[in-house]
XYZ file of C-alpha atoms in Angstrom:
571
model
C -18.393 -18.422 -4.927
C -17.169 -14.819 -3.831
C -19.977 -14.120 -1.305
C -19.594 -15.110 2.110
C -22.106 -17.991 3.114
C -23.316 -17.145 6.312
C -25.595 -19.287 8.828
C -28.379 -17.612 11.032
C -29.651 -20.003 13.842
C -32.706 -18.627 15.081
C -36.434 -20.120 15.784
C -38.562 -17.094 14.619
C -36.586 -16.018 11.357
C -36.745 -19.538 10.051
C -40.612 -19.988 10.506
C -42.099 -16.330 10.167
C -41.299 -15.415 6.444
C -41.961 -11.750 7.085
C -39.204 -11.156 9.823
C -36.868 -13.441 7.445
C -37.617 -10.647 4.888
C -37.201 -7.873 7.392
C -34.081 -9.284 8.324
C -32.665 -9.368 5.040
C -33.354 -6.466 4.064
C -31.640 -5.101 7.515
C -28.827 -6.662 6.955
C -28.026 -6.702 3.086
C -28.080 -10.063 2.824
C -30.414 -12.321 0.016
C -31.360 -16.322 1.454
C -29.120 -18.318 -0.241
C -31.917 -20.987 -0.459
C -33.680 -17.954 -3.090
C -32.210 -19.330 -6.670
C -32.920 -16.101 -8.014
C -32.071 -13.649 -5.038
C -28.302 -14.008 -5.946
C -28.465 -11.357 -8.989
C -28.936 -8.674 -6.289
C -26.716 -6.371 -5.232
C -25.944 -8.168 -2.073
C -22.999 -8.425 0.298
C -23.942 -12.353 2.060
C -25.922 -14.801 1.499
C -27.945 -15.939 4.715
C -29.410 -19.474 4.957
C -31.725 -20.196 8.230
C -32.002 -22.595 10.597
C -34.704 -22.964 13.581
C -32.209 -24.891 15.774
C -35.802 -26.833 16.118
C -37.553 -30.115 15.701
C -41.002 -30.831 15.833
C -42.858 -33.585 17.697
C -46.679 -33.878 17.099
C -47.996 -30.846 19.002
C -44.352 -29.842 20.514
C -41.693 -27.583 19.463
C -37.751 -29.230 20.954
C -34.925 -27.638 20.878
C -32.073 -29.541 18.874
C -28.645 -29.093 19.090
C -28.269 -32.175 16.780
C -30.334 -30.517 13.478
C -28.146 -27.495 14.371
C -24.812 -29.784 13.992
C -26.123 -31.780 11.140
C -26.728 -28.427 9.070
C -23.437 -26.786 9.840
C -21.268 -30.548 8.999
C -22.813 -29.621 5.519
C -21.877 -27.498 3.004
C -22.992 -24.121 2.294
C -25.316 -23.905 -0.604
C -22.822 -22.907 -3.046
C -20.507 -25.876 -1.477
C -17.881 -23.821 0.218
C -17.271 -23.233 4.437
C -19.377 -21.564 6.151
C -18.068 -17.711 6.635
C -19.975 -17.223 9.825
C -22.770 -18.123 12.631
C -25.364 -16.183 13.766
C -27.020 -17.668 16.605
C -29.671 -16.490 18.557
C -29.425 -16.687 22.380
C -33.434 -17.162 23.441
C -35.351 -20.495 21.696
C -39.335 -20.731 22.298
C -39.669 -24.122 22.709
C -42.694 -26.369 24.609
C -46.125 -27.201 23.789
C -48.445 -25.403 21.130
C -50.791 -23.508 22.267
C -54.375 -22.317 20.660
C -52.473 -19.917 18.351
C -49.728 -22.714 17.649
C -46.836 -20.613 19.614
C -44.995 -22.914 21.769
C -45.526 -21.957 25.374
C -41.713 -21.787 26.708
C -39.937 -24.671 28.296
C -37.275 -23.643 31.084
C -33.796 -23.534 29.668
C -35.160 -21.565 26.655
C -33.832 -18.131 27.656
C -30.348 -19.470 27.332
C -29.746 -22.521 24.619
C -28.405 -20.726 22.521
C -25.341 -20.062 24.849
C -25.106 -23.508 25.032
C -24.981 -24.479 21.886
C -21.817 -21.612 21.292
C -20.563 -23.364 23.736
C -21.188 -26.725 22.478
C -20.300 -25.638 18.544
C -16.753 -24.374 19.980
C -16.484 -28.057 21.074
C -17.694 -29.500 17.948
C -16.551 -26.928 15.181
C -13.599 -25.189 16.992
C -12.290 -23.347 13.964
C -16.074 -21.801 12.878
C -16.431 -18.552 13.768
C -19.750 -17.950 15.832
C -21.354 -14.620 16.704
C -24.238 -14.129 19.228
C -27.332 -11.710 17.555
C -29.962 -11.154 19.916
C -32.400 -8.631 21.205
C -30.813 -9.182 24.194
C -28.015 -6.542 25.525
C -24.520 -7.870 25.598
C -24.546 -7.464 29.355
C -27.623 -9.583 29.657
C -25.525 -12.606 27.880
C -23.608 -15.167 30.647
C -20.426 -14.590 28.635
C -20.052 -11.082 27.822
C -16.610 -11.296 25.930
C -18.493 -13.573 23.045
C -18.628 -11.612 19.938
C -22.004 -9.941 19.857
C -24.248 -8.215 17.406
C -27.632 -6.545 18.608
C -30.603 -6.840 16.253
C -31.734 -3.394 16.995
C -30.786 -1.177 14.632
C -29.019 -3.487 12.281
C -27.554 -2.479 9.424
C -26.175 -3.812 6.029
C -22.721 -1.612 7.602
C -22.934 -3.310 10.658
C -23.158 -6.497 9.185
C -20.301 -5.853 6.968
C -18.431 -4.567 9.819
C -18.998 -7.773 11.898
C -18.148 -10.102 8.973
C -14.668 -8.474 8.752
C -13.885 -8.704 12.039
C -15.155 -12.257 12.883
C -15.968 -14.170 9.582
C -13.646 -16.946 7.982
C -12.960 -15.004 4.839
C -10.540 -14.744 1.654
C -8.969 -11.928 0.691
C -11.406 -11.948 -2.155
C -14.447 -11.681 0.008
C -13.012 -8.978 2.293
C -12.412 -6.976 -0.533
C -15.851 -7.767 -1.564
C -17.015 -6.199 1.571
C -15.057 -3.551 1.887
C -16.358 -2.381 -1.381
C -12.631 -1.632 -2.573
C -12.016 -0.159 -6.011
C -9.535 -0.390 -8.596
C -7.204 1.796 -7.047
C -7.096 0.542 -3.556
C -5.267 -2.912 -3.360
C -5.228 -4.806 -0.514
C -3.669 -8.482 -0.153
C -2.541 -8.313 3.353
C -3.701 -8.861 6.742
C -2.330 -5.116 8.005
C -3.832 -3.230 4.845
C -7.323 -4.955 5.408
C -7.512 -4.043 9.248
C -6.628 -0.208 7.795
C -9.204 -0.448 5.417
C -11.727 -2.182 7.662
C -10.785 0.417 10.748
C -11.180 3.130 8.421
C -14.905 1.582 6.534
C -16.292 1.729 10.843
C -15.448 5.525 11.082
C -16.166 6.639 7.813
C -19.698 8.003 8.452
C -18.515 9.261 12.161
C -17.841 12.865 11.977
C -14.408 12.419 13.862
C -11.308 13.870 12.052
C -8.833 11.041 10.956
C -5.328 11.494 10.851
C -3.030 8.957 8.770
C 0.842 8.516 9.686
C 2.862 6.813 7.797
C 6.105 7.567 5.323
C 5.670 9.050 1.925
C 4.147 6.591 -0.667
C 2.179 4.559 1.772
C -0.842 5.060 0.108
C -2.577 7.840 2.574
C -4.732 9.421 -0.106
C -5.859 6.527 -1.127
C -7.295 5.723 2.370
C -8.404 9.334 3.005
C -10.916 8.842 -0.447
C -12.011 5.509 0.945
C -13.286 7.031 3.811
C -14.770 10.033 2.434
C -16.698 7.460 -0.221
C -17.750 5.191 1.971
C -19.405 8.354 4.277
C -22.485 10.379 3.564
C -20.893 13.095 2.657
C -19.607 11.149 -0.286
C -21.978 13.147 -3.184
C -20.219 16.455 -1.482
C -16.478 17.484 -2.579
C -13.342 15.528 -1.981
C -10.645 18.271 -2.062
C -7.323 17.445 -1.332
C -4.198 19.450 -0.445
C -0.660 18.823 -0.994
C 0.919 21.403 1.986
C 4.177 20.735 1.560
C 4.061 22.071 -2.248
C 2.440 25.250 -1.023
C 4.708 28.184 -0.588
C 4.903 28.686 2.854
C 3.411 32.413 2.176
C 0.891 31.066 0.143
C -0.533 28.265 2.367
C -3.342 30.561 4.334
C -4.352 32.294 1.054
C -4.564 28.567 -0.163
C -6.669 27.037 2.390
C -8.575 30.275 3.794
C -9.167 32.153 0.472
C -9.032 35.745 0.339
C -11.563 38.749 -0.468
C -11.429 41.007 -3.467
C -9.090 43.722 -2.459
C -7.211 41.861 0.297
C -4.154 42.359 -0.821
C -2.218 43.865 -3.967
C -3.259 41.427 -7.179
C -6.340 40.277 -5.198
C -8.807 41.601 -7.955
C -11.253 38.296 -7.488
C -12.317 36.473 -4.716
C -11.246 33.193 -3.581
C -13.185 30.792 -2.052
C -10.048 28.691 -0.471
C -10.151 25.090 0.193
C -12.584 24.996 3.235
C -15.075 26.403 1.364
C -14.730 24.253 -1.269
C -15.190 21.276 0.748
C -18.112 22.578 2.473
C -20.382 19.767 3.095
C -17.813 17.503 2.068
C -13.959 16.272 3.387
C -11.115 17.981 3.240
C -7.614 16.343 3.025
C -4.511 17.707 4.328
C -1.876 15.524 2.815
C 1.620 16.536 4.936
C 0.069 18.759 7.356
C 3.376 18.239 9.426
C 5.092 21.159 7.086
C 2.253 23.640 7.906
C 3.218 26.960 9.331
C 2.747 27.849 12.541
C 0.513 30.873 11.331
C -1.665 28.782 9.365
C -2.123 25.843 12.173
C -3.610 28.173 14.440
C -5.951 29.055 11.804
C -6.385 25.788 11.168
C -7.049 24.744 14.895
C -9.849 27.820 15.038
C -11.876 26.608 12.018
C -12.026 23.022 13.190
C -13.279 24.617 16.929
C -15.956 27.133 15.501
C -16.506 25.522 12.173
C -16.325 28.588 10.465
C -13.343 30.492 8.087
C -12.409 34.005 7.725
C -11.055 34.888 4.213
C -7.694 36.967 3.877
C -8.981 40.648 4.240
C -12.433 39.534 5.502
C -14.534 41.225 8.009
C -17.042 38.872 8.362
C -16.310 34.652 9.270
C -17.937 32.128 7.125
C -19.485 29.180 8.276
C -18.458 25.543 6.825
C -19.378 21.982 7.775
C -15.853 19.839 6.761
C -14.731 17.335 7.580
C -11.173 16.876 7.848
C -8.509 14.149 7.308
C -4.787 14.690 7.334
C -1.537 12.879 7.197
C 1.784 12.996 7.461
C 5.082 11.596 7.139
C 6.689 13.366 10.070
C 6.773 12.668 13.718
C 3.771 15.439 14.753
C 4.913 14.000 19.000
C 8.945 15.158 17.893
C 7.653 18.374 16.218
C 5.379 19.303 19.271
C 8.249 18.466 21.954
C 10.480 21.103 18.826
C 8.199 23.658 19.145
C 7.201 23.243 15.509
C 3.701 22.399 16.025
C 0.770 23.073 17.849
C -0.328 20.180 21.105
C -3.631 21.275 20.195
C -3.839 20.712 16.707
C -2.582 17.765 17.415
C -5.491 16.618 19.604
C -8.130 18.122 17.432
C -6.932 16.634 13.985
C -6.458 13.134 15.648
C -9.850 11.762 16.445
C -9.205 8.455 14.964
C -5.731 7.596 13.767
C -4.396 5.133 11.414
C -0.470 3.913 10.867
C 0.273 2.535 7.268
C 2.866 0.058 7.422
C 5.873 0.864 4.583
C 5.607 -1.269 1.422
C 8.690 -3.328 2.343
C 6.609 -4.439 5.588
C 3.756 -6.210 3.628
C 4.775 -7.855 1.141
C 1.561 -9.557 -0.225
C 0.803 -6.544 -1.757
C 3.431 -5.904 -3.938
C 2.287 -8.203 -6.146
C -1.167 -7.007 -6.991
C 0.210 -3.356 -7.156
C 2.522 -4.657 -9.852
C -0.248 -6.169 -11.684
C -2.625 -3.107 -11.201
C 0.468 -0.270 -12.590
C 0.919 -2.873 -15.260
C -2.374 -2.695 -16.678
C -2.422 1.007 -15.851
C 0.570 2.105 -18.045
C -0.505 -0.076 -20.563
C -3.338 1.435 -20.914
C -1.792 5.186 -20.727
C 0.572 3.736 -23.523
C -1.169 2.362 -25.464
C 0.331 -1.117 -25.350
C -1.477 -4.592 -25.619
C -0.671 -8.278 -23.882
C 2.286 -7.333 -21.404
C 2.649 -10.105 -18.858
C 4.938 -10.477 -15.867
C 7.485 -13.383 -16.712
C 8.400 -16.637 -14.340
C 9.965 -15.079 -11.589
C 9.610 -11.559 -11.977
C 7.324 -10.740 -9.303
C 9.399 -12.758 -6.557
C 12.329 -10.292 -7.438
C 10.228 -7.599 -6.623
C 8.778 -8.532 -3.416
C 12.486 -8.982 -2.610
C 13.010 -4.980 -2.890
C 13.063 -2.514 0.158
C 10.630 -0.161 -1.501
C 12.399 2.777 0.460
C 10.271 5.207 -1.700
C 7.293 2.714 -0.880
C 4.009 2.311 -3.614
C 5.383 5.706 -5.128
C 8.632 3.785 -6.092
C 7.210 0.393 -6.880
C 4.854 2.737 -9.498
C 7.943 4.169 -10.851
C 9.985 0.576 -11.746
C 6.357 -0.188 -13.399
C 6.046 2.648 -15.713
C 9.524 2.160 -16.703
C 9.780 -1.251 -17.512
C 6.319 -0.575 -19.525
C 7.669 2.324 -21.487
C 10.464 -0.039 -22.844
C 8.458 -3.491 -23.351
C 6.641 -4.081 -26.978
C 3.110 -5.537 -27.379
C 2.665 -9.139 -26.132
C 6.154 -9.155 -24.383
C 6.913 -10.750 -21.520
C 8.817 -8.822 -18.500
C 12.150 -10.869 -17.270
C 13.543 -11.338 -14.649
C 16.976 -9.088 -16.322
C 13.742 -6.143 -17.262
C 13.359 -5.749 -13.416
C 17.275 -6.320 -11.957
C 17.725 -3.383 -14.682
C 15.076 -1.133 -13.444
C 15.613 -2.086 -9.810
C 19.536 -1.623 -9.383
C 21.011 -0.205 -13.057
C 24.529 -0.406 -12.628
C 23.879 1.711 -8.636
C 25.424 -0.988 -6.504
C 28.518 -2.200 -8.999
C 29.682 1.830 -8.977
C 28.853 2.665 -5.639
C 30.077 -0.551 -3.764
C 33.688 -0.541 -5.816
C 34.338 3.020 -4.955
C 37.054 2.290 -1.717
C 36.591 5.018 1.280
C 39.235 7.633 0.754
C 42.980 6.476 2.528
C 42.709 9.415 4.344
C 39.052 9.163 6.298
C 39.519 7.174 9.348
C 36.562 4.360 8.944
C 36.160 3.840 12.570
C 34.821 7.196 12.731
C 31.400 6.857 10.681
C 29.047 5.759 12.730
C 27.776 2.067 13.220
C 29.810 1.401 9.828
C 33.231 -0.122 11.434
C 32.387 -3.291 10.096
C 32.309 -2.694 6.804
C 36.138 -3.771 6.119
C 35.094 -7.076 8.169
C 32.287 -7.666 5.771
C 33.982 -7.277 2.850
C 36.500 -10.071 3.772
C 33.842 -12.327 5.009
C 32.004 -11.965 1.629
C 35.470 -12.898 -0.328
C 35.957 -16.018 1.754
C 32.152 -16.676 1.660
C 31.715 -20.300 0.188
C 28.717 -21.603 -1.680
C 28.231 -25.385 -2.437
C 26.937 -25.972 -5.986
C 24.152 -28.423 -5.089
C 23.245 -25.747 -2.061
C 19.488 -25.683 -1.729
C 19.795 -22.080 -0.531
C 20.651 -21.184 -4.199
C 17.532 -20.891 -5.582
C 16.409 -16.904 -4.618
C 20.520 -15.832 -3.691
C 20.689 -13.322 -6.356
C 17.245 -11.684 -5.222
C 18.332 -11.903 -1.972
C 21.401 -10.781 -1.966
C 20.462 -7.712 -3.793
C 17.721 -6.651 -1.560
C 20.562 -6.967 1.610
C 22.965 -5.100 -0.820
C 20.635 -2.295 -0.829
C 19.217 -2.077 2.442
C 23.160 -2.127 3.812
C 23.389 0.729 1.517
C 20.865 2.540 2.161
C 21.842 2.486 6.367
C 25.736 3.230 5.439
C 23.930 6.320 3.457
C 22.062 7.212 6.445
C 25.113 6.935 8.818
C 27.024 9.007 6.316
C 24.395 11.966 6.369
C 24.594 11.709 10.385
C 27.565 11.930 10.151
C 27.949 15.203 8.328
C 25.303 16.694 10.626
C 25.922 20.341 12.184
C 25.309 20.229 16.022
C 24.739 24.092 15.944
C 21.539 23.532 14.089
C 20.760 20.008 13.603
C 21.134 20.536 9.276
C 23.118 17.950 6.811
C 25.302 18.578 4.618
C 24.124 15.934 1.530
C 27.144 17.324 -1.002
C 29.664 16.133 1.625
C 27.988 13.639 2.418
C 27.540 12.198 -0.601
C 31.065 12.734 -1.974
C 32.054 10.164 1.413
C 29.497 7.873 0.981
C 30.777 7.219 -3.105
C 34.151 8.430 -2.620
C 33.925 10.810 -5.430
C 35.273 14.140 -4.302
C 34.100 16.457 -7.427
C 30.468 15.016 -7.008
C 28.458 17.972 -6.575
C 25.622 19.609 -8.247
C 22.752 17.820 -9.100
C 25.310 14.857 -8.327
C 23.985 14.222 -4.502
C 20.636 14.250 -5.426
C 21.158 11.619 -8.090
C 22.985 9.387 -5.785
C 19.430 9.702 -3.436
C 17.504 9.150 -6.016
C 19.072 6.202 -6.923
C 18.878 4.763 -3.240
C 14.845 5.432 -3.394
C 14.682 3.757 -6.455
C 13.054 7.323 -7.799
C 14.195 9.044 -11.722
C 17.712 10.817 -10.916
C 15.528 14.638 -11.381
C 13.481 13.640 -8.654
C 13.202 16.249 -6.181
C 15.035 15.140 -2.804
C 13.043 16.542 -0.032
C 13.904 16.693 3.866
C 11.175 13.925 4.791
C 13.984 11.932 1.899
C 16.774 12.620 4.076
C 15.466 12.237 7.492
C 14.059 8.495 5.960
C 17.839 7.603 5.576
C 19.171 8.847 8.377
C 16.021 6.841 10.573
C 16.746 3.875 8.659
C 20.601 3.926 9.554
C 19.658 4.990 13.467
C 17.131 2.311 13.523
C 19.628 -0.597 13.117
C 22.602 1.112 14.668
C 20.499 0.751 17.953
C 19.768 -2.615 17.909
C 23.273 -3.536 16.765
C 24.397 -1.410 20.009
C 22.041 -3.011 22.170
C 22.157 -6.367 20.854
C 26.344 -5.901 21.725
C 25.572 -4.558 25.019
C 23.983 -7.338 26.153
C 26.909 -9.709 24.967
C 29.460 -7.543 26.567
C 27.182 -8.018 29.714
């Protein structure tokens, strides 16, 4: 079954049906033990236990019905997810109204039995849900859950962060759609961080490079909020003209300026009540940050060639690719901002970090393009997915997309997609032209930073020797590739550096280029080709700065822990 099984130990939800009721409805649960609750829109399903046994006119507590119920399986005969265990037990004689009348040692079994169960059932998680207040409990660092105030989000929330779960159920709970995959550990934790602050009115800001999926998290939040019948608006900053970008977000009055013969609402305003998303906010002028900073203080806007401010209730979530701490120290953006945009912050690991998702991303453009195309029955062939988990992704879910839609464009109904579709959409013939072009006689290799190996390499990969019945054959050619292009991708980085101007900090990619393939009269469109081709990205891509700087971080990245990792020997 997909829904979590989850076990509540307590004496009065077991034996008063109407606070079992209350409780389910609380927490979004159905009883398991209901045959027909299960059709419900439900989230877990919740099977009681008193923790009880009853001897003529006495109530016991019993830690042995406890462990006989949790040593079997769940109704739908898989683990149990999760216990909830009560920390106070009534337990002694009946009296006239056929309560029992308390027994000392009631006020805390339940803490023994968590204590008992981690004996017993070390690998089951157990949470404590009482009335009590988790300072009241002996062990305070137990995971707790109050019942006041419960909630079918709270519930949810705990489950995530305590239950025994498959990736299945978490997505279950997390209520993810079709767009937002999620097969790894770090993407849950984003999604699950991001599902507990979704109806906060904090603003969220999302690093992370290009084509980690930001948007997608900054529409999971504003869904998963009440302001999720409101507007969703997002903006793409960086694709703003940089004289453009107040009039875009601010709107402007009839009249404002020359051409203004309508008025414009801007993007605030159309997000009023609802969230507003800032995608790249690191490229925002300085102008238009501290207009920015203002309408997130006063919660208000004044239009281009207004008189009058209006007021707007937003809520706002941006990301960015760049490093806002770098840009502050620069001078290129506001300490403020800064602090007012990141109430809540979230880092999206690159695709080439998690792995586990590249998989069901694959499957999910798949069935998008074919769709889009038209096209019926195309399957991923033996093999084919293992050669793309063994890509960098530089370009991240944006480039993974792009191998997808075109391997789809060239595949027929009912065709299977090789192993030779991918190693053509994934290298082309980039690393055979680039890798035979020799570094000019006349450039001094020694000179390019963190590259004076290279010659070294080359002669260690000629002598290399590989036994036929090797076991480390099976996965080489996957392997080797995805080396082959991360080692070009740093020497590409260490060539831009290397062309940098100290006056100003720019790079020259035309020269750089030209040294990194060794083809003088590359020039043109030529560079940006040669980028494109690194990113895995179409060659009319447009290379952007964030591109560039992602190259030259990759290259400084592993030039500093080659340095170190020689310092030390030297040492």
């Amino acid at each position: 079954m997909i829904i979590p099984q989850v076990l509540l130990i307590d004496d009065q939800y077991s034996t008063d049906p109407g606070l079992r009721q209350s409780f389910l409805e609380n927490s979004g649960g159905y009883n398991a033990q209901d045959q027909d609750a299960g059709s419900i829109s439900a989230t877990v399903a919740i099977s009681f236990c008193s923790g009880q046994r009853r001897e003529n006119e006495e109530v016991v507590n019993d830690y042995h019905a406890i462990y006989q119920v949790i040593s079997t399986p769940s109704p739908d005969g898989s683990n149990w997810a999760i216990v909830f265990l009560d920390v106070r037990f009534d337990s002694g004689r009946l009296d006239e109204f056929g309560l029992p009348q308390g027994r000392e040692g009631d006020d805390y079994f339940g803490e023994e039995v968590r204590k008992r169960l981690a004996l017993d059932f070390p690998k089951l998680p157990v949470v404590m849900l009482t009335s009590k207040k988790q300072t009241e409990l002996h062990d305070r660092d137990t995971p707790y859950l109050s019942k006041a105030g419960l909630s079918p989000r709270e519930m949810v929330l705990c489950m995530l962060r305590h239950g025994r779960l498959n990736n299945e159920q978490r997505r279950l709970l997390l209520g993810l759609g079709p767009d937002a995959v999620a097969n790894s550990l770090d993407i849950f934790q984003i999604f699950s961080g991001a599902l507990a602050v979704a109806n906060s009115p904090m603003p969220v800001l999302l690093l992370g490079e290009s084509g980690t999926g930001k948007e997608v998290v900054a529409r999971y939040i504003h869904d998963h909020s009440q302001r999720k019948e409101r507007p969703f608006v997002a903006v793409n900053v960086a694709a703003i003209p940089e004289d453009l970008v107040e009039v875009e977000l601010f709107g402007h009055d009839r009249g404002a300026y020359t051409g203004a013969e309508q008025r414009r609402p801007g993007r605030f305003r159309q997000a009023d009540g609802g969230t507003l998303f800032l995608d790249e906010i690191g490229d925002m002028p300085a102008a238009a940050q501290a207009k920015v900073l203002r309408t997130l203080q006063e919660g208000e806007v004044l239009p281009i060639g207004g008189n009058s401010p209006v007021k707007v209730d937003v809520r706002v979530i941006a990301a960015t690719s760049r490093n806002l701490g770098a840009m502050q120290a620069s001078g290129k953006f506001r300490e403020d901002l800064i602090r007012r945009i990141s109430g809540v912050v979230f880092t999206l690991p690159p695709l080439r970090d998690r792995p586990d998702d590249i998989g069901p991303l694959a499957e999910m453009f798949l069935q998008r393009y074919s769709r889009q195309m038209s096209k019926e029955g195309i399957s991923f062939g033996d093999g084919s997915i293992n050669l793309l988990m063994a890509h960098p992704y530089v370009g991240n879910v944006g480039e993974l997309q792009n191998i997808i839609q075109g391997v789809v464009s060239q595949k027929g109904n009912y065709s299977i997609i090789s192993c030779a579709d991918i190693e053509v959409a994934l290298r082309g013939s980039f690393v055979s032209s680039v890798t035979a072009a020799p570094i000019p006689a006349e450039v001094d290799s020694s000179s390019v930073p963190a590259i004076n190996g290279l010659d070294d390499l080359a002669q260690m990969i000629k002598s290399f020797q590989v036994s036929i019945d090797d076991p480390l054959l099976k996965g080489g050619k996957a392997l080797i590739e995805r080396a082959c292009n991360s080692l070009l991708i740093r020497v590409a980085g260490a060539c831009l550096e290397r062309f940098r101007d100290p006056r100003n900090g720019s790079l020259n990619r035309q020269a750089a280029m030209q040294f990194f393939t060794g083809v003088e009269n590359l020039k043109g469109k030529g560079p940006g080709r040669v980028i494109n081709e690194l990113f895995g990205r179409k060659a009319d891509t447009a290379v952007t700065d964030d591109d560039i700087e992602i190259l030259v971080q990759e290259w400084s990245i592993h030039a500093g822990r080659s340095n170190n990792g020689t310092k030390g020997g030297n040492e």
